[in-house]
Coordinates of C-alpha atoms (C1' of nucleotides) in Angstrom, one line a residue:
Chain A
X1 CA 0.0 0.0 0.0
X2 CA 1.4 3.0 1.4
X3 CA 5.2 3.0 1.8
X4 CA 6.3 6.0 4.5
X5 CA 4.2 7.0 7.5
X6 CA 3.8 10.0 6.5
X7 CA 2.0 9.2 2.5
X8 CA -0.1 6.3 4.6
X9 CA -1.4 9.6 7.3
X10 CA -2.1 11.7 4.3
X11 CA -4.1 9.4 2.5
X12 CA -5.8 8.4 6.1
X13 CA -9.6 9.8 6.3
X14 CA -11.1 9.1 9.2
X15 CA -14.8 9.2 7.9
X16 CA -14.1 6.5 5.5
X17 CA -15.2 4.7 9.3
X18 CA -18.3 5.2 11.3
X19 CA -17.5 7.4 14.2
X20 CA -19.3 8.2 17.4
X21 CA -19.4 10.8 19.8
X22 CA -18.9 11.1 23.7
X23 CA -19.6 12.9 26.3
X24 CA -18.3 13.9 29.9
X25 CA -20.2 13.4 32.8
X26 CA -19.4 15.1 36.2
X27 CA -20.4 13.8 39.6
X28 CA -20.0 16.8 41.7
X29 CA -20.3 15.7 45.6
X30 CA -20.2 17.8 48.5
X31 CA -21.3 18.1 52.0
X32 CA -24.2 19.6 53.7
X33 CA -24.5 21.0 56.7
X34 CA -28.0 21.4 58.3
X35 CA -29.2 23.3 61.0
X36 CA -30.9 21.4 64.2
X37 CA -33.8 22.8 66.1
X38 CA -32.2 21.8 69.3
X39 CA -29.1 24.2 70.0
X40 CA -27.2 21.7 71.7
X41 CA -27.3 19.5 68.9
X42 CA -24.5 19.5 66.6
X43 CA -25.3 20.2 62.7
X44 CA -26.7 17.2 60.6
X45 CA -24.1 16.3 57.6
X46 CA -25.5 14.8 54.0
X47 CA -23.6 13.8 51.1
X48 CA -24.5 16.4 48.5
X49 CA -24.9 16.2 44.2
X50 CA -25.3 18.5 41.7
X51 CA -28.2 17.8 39.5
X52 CA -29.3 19.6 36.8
X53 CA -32.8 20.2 35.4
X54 CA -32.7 19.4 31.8
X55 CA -34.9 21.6 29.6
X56 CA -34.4 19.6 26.0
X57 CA -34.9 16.7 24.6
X58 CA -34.8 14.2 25.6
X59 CA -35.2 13.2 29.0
X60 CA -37.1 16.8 28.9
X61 CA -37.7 18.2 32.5
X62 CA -35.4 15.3 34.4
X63 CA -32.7 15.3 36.3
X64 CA -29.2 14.4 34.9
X65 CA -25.7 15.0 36.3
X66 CA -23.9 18.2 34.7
X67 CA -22.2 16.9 31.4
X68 CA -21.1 18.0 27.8
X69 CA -20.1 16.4 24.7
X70 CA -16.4 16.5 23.8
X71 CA -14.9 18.5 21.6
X72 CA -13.0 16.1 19.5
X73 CA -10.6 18.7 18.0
X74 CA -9.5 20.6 21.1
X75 CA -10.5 18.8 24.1
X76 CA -9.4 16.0 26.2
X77 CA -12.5 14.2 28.5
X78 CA -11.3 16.0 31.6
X79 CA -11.1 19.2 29.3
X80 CA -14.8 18.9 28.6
X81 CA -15.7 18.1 32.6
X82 CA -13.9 21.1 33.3
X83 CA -15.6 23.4 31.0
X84 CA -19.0 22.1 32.2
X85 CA -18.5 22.7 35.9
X86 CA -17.4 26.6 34.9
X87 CA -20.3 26.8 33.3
X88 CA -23.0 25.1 34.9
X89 CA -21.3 25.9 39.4
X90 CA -18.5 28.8 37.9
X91 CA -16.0 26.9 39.7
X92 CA -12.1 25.6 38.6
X93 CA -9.5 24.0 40.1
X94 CA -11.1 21.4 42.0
X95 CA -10.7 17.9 42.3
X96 CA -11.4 15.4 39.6
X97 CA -10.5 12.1 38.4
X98 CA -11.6 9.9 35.7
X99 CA -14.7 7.3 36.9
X100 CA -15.6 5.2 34.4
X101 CA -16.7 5.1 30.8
X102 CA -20.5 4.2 30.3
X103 CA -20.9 2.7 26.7
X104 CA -24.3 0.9 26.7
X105 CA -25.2 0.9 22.4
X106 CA -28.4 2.1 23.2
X107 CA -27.9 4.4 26.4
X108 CA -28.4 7.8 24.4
X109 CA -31.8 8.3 22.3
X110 CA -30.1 10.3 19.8
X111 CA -27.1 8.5 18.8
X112 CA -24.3 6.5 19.8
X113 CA -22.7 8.5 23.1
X114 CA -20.4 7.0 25.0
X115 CA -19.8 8.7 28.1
X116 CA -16.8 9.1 30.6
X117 CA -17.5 10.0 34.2
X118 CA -15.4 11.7 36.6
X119 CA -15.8 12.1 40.4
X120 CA -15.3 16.0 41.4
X121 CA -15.0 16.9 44.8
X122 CA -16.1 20.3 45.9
X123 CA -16.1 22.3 49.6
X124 CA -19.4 23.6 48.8
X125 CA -19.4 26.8 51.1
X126 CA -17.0 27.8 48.1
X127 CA -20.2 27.9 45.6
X128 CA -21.5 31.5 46.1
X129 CA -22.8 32.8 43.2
X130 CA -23.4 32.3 39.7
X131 CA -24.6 28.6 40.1
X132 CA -26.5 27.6 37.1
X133 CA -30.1 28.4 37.7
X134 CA -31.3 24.6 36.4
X135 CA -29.0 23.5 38.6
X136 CA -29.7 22.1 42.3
X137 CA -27.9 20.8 44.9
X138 CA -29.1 17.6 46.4
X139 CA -29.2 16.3 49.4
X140 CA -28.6 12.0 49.9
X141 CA -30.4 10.0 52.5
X142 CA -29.0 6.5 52.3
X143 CA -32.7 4.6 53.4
X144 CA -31.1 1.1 53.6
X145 CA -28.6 -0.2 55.7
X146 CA -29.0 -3.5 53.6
X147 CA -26.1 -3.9 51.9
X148 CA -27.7 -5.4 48.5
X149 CA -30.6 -3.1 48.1
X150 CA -30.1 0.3 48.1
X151 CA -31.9 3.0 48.6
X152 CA -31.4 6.2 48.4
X153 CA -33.4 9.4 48.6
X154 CA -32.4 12.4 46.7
X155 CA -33.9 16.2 48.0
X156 CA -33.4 19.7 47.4
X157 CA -35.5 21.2 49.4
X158 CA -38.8 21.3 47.1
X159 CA -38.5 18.4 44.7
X160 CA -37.6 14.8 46.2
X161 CA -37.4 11.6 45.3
X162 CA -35.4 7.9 45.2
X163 CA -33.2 5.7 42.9
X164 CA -33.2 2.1 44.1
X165 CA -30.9 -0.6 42.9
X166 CA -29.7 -4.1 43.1
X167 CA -25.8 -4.7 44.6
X168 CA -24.2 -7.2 43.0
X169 CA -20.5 -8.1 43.8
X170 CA -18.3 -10.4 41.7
X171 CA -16.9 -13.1 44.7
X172 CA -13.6 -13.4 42.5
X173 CA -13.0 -9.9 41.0
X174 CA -14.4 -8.0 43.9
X175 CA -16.3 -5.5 41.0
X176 CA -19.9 -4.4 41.6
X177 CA -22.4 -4.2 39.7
X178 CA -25.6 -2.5 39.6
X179 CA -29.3 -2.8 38.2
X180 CA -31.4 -0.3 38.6
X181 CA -34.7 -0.6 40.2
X182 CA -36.2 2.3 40.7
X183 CA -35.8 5.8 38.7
X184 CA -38.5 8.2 37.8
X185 CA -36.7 11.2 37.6
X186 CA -33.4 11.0 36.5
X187 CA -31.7 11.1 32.6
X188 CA -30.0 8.7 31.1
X189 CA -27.5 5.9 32.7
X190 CA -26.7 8.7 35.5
X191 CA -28.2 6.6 38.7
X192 CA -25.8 4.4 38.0
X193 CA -22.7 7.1 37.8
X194 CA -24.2 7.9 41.3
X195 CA -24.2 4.4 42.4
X196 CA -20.8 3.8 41.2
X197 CA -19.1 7.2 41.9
X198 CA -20.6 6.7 45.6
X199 CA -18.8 3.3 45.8
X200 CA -15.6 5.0 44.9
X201 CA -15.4 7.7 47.1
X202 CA -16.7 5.1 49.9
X203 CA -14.0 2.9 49.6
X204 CA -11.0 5.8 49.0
X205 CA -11.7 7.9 51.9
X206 CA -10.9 4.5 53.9
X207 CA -6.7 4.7 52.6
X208 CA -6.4 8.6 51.0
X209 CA -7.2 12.5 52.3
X210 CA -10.0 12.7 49.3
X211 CA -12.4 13.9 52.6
X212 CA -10.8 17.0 52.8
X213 CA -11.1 18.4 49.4
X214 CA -15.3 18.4 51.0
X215 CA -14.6 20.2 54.2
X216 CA -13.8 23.8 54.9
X217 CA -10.3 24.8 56.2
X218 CA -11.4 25.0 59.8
X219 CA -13.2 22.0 61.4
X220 CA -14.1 20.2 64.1
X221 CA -12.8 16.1 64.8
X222 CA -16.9 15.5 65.4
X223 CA -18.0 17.5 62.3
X224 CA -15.4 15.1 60.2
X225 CA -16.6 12.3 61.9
X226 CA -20.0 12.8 60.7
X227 CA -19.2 13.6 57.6
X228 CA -17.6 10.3 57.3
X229 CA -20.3 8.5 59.0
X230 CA -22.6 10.4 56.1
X231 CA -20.8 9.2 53.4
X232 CA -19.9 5.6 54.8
X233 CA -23.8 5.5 55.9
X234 CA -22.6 3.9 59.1
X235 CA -21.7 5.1 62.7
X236 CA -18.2 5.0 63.6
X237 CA -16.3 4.5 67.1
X238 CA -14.6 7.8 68.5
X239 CA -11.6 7.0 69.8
X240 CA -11.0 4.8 67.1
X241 CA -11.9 7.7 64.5
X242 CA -9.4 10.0 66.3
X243 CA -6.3 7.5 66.5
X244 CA -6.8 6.9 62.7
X245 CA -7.4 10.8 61.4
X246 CA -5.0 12.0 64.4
X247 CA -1.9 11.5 60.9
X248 CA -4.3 13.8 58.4
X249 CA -4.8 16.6 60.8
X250 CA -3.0 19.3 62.3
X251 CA -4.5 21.1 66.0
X252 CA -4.9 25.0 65.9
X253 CA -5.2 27.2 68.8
X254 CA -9.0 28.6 67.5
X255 CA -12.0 26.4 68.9
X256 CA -15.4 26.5 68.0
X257 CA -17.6 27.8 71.4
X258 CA -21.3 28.6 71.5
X259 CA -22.7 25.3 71.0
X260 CA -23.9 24.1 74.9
X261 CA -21.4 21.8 75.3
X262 CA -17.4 21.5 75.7
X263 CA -16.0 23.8 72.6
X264 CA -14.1 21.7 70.3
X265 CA -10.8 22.3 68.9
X266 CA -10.5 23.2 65.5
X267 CA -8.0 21.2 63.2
X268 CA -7.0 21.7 60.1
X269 CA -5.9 19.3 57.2
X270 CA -1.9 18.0 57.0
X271 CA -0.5 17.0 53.9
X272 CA 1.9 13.7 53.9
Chain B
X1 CA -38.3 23.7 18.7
X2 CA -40.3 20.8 18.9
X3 CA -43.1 19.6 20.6
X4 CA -42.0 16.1 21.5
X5 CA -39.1 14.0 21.8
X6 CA -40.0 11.8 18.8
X7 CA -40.1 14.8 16.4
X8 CA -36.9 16.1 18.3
X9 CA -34.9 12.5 17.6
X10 CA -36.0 12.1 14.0
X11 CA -34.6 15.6 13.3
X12 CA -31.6 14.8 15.6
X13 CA -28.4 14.2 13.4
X14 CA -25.3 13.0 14.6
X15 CA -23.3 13.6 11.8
X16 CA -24.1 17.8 12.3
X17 CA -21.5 17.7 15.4
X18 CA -17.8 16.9 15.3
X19 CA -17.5 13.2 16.0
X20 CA -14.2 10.4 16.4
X21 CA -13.7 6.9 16.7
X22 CA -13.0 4.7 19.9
X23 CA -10.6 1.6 20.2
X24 CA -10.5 -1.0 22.8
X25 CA -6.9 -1.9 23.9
X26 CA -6.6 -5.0 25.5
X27 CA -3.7 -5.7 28.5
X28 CA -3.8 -9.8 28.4
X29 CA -2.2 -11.0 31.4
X30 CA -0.7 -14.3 32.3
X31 CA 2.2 -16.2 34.3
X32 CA 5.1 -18.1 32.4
X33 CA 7.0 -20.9 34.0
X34 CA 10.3 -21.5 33.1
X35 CA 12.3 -24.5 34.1
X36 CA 15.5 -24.1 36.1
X37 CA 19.1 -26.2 35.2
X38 CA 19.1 -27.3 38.6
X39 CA 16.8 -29.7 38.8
X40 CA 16.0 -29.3 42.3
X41 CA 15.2 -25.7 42.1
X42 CA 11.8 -24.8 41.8
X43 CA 9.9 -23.2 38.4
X44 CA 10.8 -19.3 38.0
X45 CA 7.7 -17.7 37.8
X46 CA 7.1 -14.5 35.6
X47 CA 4.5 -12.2 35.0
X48 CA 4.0 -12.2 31.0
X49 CA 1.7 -10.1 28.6
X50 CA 0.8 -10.5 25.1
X51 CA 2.5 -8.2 22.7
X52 CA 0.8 -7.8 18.8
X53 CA 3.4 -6.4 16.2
X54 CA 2.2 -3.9 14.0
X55 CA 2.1 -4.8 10.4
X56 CA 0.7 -1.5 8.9
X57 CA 1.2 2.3 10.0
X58 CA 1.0 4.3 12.1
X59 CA 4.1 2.9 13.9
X60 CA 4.5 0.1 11.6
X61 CA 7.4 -2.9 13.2
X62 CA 6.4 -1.7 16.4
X63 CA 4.7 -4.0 19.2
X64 CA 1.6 -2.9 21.0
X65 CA -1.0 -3.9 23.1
X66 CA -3.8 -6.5 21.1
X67 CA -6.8 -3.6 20.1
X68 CA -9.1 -2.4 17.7
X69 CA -11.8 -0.1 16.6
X70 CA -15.0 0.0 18.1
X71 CA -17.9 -0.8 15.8
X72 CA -20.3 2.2 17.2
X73 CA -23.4 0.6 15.3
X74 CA -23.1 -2.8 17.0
X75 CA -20.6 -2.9 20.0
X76 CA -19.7 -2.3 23.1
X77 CA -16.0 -1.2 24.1
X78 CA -16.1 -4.6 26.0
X79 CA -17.9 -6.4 22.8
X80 CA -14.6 -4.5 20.8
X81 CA -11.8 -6.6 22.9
X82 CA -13.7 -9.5 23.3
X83 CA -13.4 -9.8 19.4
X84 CA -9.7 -8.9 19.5
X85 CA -8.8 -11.4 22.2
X86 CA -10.9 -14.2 20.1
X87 CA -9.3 -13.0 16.8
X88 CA -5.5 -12.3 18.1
X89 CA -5.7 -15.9 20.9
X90 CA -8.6 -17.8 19.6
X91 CA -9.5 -17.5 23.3
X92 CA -13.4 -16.7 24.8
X93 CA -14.6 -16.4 28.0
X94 CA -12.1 -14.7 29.8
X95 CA -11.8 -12.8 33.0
X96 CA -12.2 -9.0 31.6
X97 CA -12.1 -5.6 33.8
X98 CA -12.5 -2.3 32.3
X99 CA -8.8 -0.1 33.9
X100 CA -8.9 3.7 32.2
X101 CA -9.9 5.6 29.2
X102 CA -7.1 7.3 27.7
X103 CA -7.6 10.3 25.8
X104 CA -4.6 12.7 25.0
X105 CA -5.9 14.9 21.8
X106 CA -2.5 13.4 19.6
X107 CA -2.3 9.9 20.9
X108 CA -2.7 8.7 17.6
X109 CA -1.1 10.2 14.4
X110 CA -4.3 9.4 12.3
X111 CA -7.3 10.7 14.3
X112 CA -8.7 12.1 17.2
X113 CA -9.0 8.0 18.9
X114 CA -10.0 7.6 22.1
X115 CA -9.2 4.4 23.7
X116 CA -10.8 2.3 26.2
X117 CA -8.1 0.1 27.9
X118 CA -9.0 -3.4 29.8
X119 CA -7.4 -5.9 31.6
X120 CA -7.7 -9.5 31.0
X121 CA -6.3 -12.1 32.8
X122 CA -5.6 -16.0 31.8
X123 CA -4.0 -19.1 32.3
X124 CA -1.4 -19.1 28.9
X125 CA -1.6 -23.0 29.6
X126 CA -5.3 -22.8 28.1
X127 CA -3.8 -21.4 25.2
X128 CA -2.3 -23.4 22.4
X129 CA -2.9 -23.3 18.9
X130 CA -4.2 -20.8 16.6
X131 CA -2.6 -17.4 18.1
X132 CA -1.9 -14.7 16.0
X133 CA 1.3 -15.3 14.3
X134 CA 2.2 -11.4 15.0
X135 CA 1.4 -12.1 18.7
X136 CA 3.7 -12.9 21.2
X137 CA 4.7 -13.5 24.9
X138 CA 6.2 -11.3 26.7
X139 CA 7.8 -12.2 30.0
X140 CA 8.5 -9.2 32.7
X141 CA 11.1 -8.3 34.8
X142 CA 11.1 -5.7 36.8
X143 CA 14.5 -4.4 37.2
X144 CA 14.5 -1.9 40.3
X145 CA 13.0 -2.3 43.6
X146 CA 12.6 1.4 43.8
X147 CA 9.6 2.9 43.6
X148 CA 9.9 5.6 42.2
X149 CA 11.6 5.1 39.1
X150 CA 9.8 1.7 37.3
X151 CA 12.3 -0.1 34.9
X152 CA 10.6 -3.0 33.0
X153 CA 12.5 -5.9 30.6
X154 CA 10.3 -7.1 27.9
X155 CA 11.5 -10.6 26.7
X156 CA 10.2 -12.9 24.4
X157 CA 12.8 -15.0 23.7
X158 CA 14.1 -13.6 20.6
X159 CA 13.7 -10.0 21.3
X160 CA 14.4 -8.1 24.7
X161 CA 13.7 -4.2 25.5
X162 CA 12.9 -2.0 28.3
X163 CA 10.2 0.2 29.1
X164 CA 10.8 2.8 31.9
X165 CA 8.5 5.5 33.7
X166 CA 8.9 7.6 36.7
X167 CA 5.9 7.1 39.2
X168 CA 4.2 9.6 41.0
X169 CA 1.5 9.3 43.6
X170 CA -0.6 12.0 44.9
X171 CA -0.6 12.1 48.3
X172 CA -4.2 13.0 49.0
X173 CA -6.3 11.3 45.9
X174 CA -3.3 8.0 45.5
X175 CA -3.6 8.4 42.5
X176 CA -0.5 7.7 40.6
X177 CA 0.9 9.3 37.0
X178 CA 3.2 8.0 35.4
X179 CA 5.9 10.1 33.2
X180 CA 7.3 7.8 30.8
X181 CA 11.2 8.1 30.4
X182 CA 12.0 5.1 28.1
X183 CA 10.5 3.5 25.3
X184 CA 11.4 2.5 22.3
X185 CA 10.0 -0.9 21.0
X186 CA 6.0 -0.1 22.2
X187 CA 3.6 2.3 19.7
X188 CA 0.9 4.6 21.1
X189 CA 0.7 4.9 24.8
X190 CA 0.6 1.5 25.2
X191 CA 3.6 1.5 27.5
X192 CA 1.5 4.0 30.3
X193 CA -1.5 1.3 29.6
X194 CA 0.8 -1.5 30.7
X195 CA 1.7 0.4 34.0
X196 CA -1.4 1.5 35.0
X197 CA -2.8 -2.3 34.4
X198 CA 0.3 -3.5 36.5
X199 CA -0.6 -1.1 39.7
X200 CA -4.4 -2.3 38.8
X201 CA -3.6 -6.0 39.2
X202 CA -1.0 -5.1 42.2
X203 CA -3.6 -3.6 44.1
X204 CA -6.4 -6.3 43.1
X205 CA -4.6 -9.1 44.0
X206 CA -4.0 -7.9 47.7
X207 CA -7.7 -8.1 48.5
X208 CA -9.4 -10.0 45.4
X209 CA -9.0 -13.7 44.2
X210 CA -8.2 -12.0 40.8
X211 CA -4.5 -14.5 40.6
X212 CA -6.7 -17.3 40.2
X213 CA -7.6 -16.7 36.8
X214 CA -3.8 -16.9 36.1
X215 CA -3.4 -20.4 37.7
X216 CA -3.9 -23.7 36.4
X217 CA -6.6 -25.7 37.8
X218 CA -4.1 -27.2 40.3
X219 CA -1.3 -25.6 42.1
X220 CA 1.1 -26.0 45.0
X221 CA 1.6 -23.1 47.4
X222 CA 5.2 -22.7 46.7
X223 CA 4.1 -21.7 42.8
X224 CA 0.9 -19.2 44.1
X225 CA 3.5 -18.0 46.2
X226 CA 6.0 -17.4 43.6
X227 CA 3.3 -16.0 41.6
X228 CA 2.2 -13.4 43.9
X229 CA 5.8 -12.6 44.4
X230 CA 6.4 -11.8 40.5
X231 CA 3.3 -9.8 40.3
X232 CA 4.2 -7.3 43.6
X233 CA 7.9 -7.8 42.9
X234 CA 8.6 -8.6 46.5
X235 CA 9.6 -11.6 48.5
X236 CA 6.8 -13.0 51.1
X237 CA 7.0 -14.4 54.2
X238 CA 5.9 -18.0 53.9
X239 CA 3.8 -18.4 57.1
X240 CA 2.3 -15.1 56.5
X241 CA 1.2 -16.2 53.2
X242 CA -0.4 -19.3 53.8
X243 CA -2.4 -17.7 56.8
X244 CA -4.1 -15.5 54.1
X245 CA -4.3 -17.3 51.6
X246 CA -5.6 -20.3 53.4
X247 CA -9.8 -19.3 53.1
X248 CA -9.3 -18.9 49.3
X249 CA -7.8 -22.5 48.8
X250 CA -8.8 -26.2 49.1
X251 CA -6.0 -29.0 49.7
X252 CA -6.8 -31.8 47.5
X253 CA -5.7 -35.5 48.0
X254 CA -2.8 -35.3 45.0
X255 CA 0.8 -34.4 45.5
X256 CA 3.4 -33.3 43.1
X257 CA 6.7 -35.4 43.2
X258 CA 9.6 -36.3 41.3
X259 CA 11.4 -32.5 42.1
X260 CA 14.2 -34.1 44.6
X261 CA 12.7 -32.2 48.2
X262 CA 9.6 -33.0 50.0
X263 CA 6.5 -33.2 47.7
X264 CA 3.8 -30.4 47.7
X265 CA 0.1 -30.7 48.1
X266 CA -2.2 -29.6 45.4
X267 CA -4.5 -26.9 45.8
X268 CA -7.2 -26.0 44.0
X269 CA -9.3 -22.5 44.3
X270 CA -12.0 -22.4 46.4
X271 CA -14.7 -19.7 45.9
X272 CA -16.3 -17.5 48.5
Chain C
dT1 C1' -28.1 21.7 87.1
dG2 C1' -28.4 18.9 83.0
dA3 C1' -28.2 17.8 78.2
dA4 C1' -25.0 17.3 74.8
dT5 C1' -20.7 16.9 72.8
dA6 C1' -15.4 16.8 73.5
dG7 C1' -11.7 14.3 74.5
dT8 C1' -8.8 10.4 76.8
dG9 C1' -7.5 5.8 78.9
dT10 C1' -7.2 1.1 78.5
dC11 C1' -8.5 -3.8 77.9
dT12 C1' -8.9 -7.3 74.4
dG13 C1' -8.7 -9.8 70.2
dT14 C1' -7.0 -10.3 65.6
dG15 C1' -3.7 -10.6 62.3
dA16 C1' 0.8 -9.6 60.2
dG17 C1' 6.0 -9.9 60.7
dA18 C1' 9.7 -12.6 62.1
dC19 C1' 12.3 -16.5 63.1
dA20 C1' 12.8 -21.3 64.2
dA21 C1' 12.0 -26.1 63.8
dT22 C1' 10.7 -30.3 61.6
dA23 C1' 9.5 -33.2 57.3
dT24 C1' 10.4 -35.4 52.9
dT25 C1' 12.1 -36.2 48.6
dA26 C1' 15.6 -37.3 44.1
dT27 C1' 20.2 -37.6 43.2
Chain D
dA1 C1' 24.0 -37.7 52.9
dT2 C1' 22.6 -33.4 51.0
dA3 C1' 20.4 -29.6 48.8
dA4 C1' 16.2 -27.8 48.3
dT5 C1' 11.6 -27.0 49.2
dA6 C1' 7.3 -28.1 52.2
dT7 C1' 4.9 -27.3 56.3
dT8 C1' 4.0 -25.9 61.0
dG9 C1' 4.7 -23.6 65.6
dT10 C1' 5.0 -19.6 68.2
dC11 C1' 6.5 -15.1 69.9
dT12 C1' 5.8 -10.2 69.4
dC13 C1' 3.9 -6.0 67.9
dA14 C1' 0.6 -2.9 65.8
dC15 C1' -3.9 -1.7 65.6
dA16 C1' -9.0 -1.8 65.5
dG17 C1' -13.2 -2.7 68.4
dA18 C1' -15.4 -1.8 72.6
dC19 C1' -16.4 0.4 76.7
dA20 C1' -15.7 3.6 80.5
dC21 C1' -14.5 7.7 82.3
dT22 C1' -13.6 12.8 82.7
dA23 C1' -14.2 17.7 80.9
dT24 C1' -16.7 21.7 79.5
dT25 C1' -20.2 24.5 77.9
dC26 C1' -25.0 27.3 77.5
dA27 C1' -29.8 27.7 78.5

DNA sequence: TGAATAGTGTCTGTGAGACAATATTAT
DNA sequence: ATAATATTGTCTCACAGACACTATTCA
């Protein structure tokens, strides 16, 4: 045929071949903090998402995680996650790494999309303004304790709602997988991003510091606690907490008072 | 626009947007055994991969990873290397686990490509006739214990190389890069592929039963051992090994003899 | 004062690291 | 007999689970 690279590249036309396109997907978590009626109480913490309303087709008026199509010119995947979260939260230079790619034939109505996901971690007190109007923060309620069915219940404040599924876990390979039960409000594949990107995060803030890209600068050793316990669904022992965070987290001389109860140190996060 | 999603779809046309084409890359994994000159020494084990050389350009003489476009009318990525594994090894049914999506804007010299890597593992013993006449063994050496900077030996039998890569982990998300420093012999990015699936399987195998889709039916616990030592390029304690490995196998009633020192049970997986 | 959380002490059991000792074979 | 591996015993140390105890604040 061809005898140098560079005649062979030439003559190479990439739509002689049927092509496709993809998409980024972003699933932006964060924490939320809510308010008790009983002062003595300390804040409740949630694991928090980023939904947002779509207003075309299809999936018309649902719920779908903030996503784009790539650019296949210009942009790598992360690129294209990137450029979504400016636009739809007006936020950059936060955490983010690469999920899973989503490649069902049939997942998108309009053509063949596959989609990469990535995980993006946010301190959300850091979201001030210029958030996306369609888009809404989320609070999770994790329903089930039951490790094979779960249930969880997604709210913003006026619209609410759950995604079930079925846990599956390979004996050999360890991999999960998931099948979708329930879903009336979201687009797409994306309960199972959540599912997935949940599972993730669960099992790295066990062995890495991927909490503390959620939490403010200042914090309590409680608040942390509960914000694992939120996203581990699952109450944890104190002392054994503190002996296994005490290596993350440096003391300061500021404590947090006001709260009807022995003020709490604050600590910030340590690198190494 | 339009009033429903029906009239929105048949008006939807892929082909109006920028689109590109997909590969699946496949990192086949397997253990060789080579016999010693001293008869009482035991089998060396290796950790080998399979290595395609390229017959056609881009990087035409070169070897790289077994791969191939993604049909985007019929397949998925997993459908893609399932296709290339049965054409390249005449093998089906294999253990097969999606590892990254790489996605650099000029990985490949032809088009925008994105590629969809996976790891498959097998026991190379299955494997006897029919293999691609292109495709080969490789067996793997790693040559420095340090951890920072990875040197790998490529060997074949006829033809040797190195790959090498500086490794960096971040110390809050784990996540490791790696910066390749020497390659010479692999096309692509193949050689970051190969890395990433090494850390995968390193990982896997500490808290999976993914080795057992590299062993033969049965086994002593010498050889497992020696495997898991080729794979983590460490030396184990023996008592320590056994103690963990002991729920994932059963002892069987056959011994292997004839290798001048005390004979070895046979062990077979057990699941669960 | 008491409800509520903050923070520390310590006992126990499990499991990995380390080393030693014994067992069995082909040449 | 010997080289080489197979297999088991056991001591120690680190660390997580569990529970108990003390400290401190605001209404």
């Amino acid at each position: 045929m061809y005898k140098t690279e560079e005649e062979f590249l030439k003559n190479y036309n990439p739509k002689d071949y049927d092509q496709l396109s993809m998409t980024s997907d972003i699933l932006l978590l964060s924490i939320s903090s809510e308010k008790q009626e009983n002062y003595r109480k300390i804040n409740e913490k949630k694991l928090s998402i980023l939904l947002v309303k779509r207003n075309e087709f299809p999936y018309k008026d649902k719920w779908c995680l903030p996503g784009g199509f790539l650019n296949p010119n210009t942009e790598t995947l992360e690129d294209t996650a990137k450029r979504i979260l400016k636009k739809e939260v007006n936020l950059e230079n936060i955490y983010m790494e690469q999920l899973y790619t989503y490649d069902n034939v049939n997942r998108d109505p309009r053509c063949r999309v596959v989609s990469t996901s990535f995980i993006a971690l946010v301190d959300k007190n850091k979201i001030t303004d210029k958030i996306n109007p369609n888009a809404s923060w989320f609070n999770m309620e994790f329903i089930t304790d039951n490790d094979k069915n779960i249930k969880i219940n997604l709210d913003n404040g006026s619209v609410s709602f759950k995604i079930e599924c079925k846990k599956s876990i390979d004996a050999a390979s360890r991999s999960v997988k998931y099948e979708l039960t329930k879903n009336d409000f979201i687009a797409f594949d994306h309960p199972l991003i959540i599912f997935n990107g949940i599972e993730r995060v669960r099992n790295k803030i066990e062995y890495t510091d991927l909490v503390f890209y959620m939490m403010p600068k200042y914090f309590t050793l409680g608040e942390l606690q509960k914000v694992y316990e939120a996203i581990l669904n699952k109450k944890l022992l104190e002392p054994a907490f503190r002996r296994t965070i005490a290596s993350k987290v440096k003391k300061t001389n500021y404590v947090q008072t006001g709260e009807g109860h022995r003020p709490s140190v604050l600590f910030t996060y340590k690198k190494g």
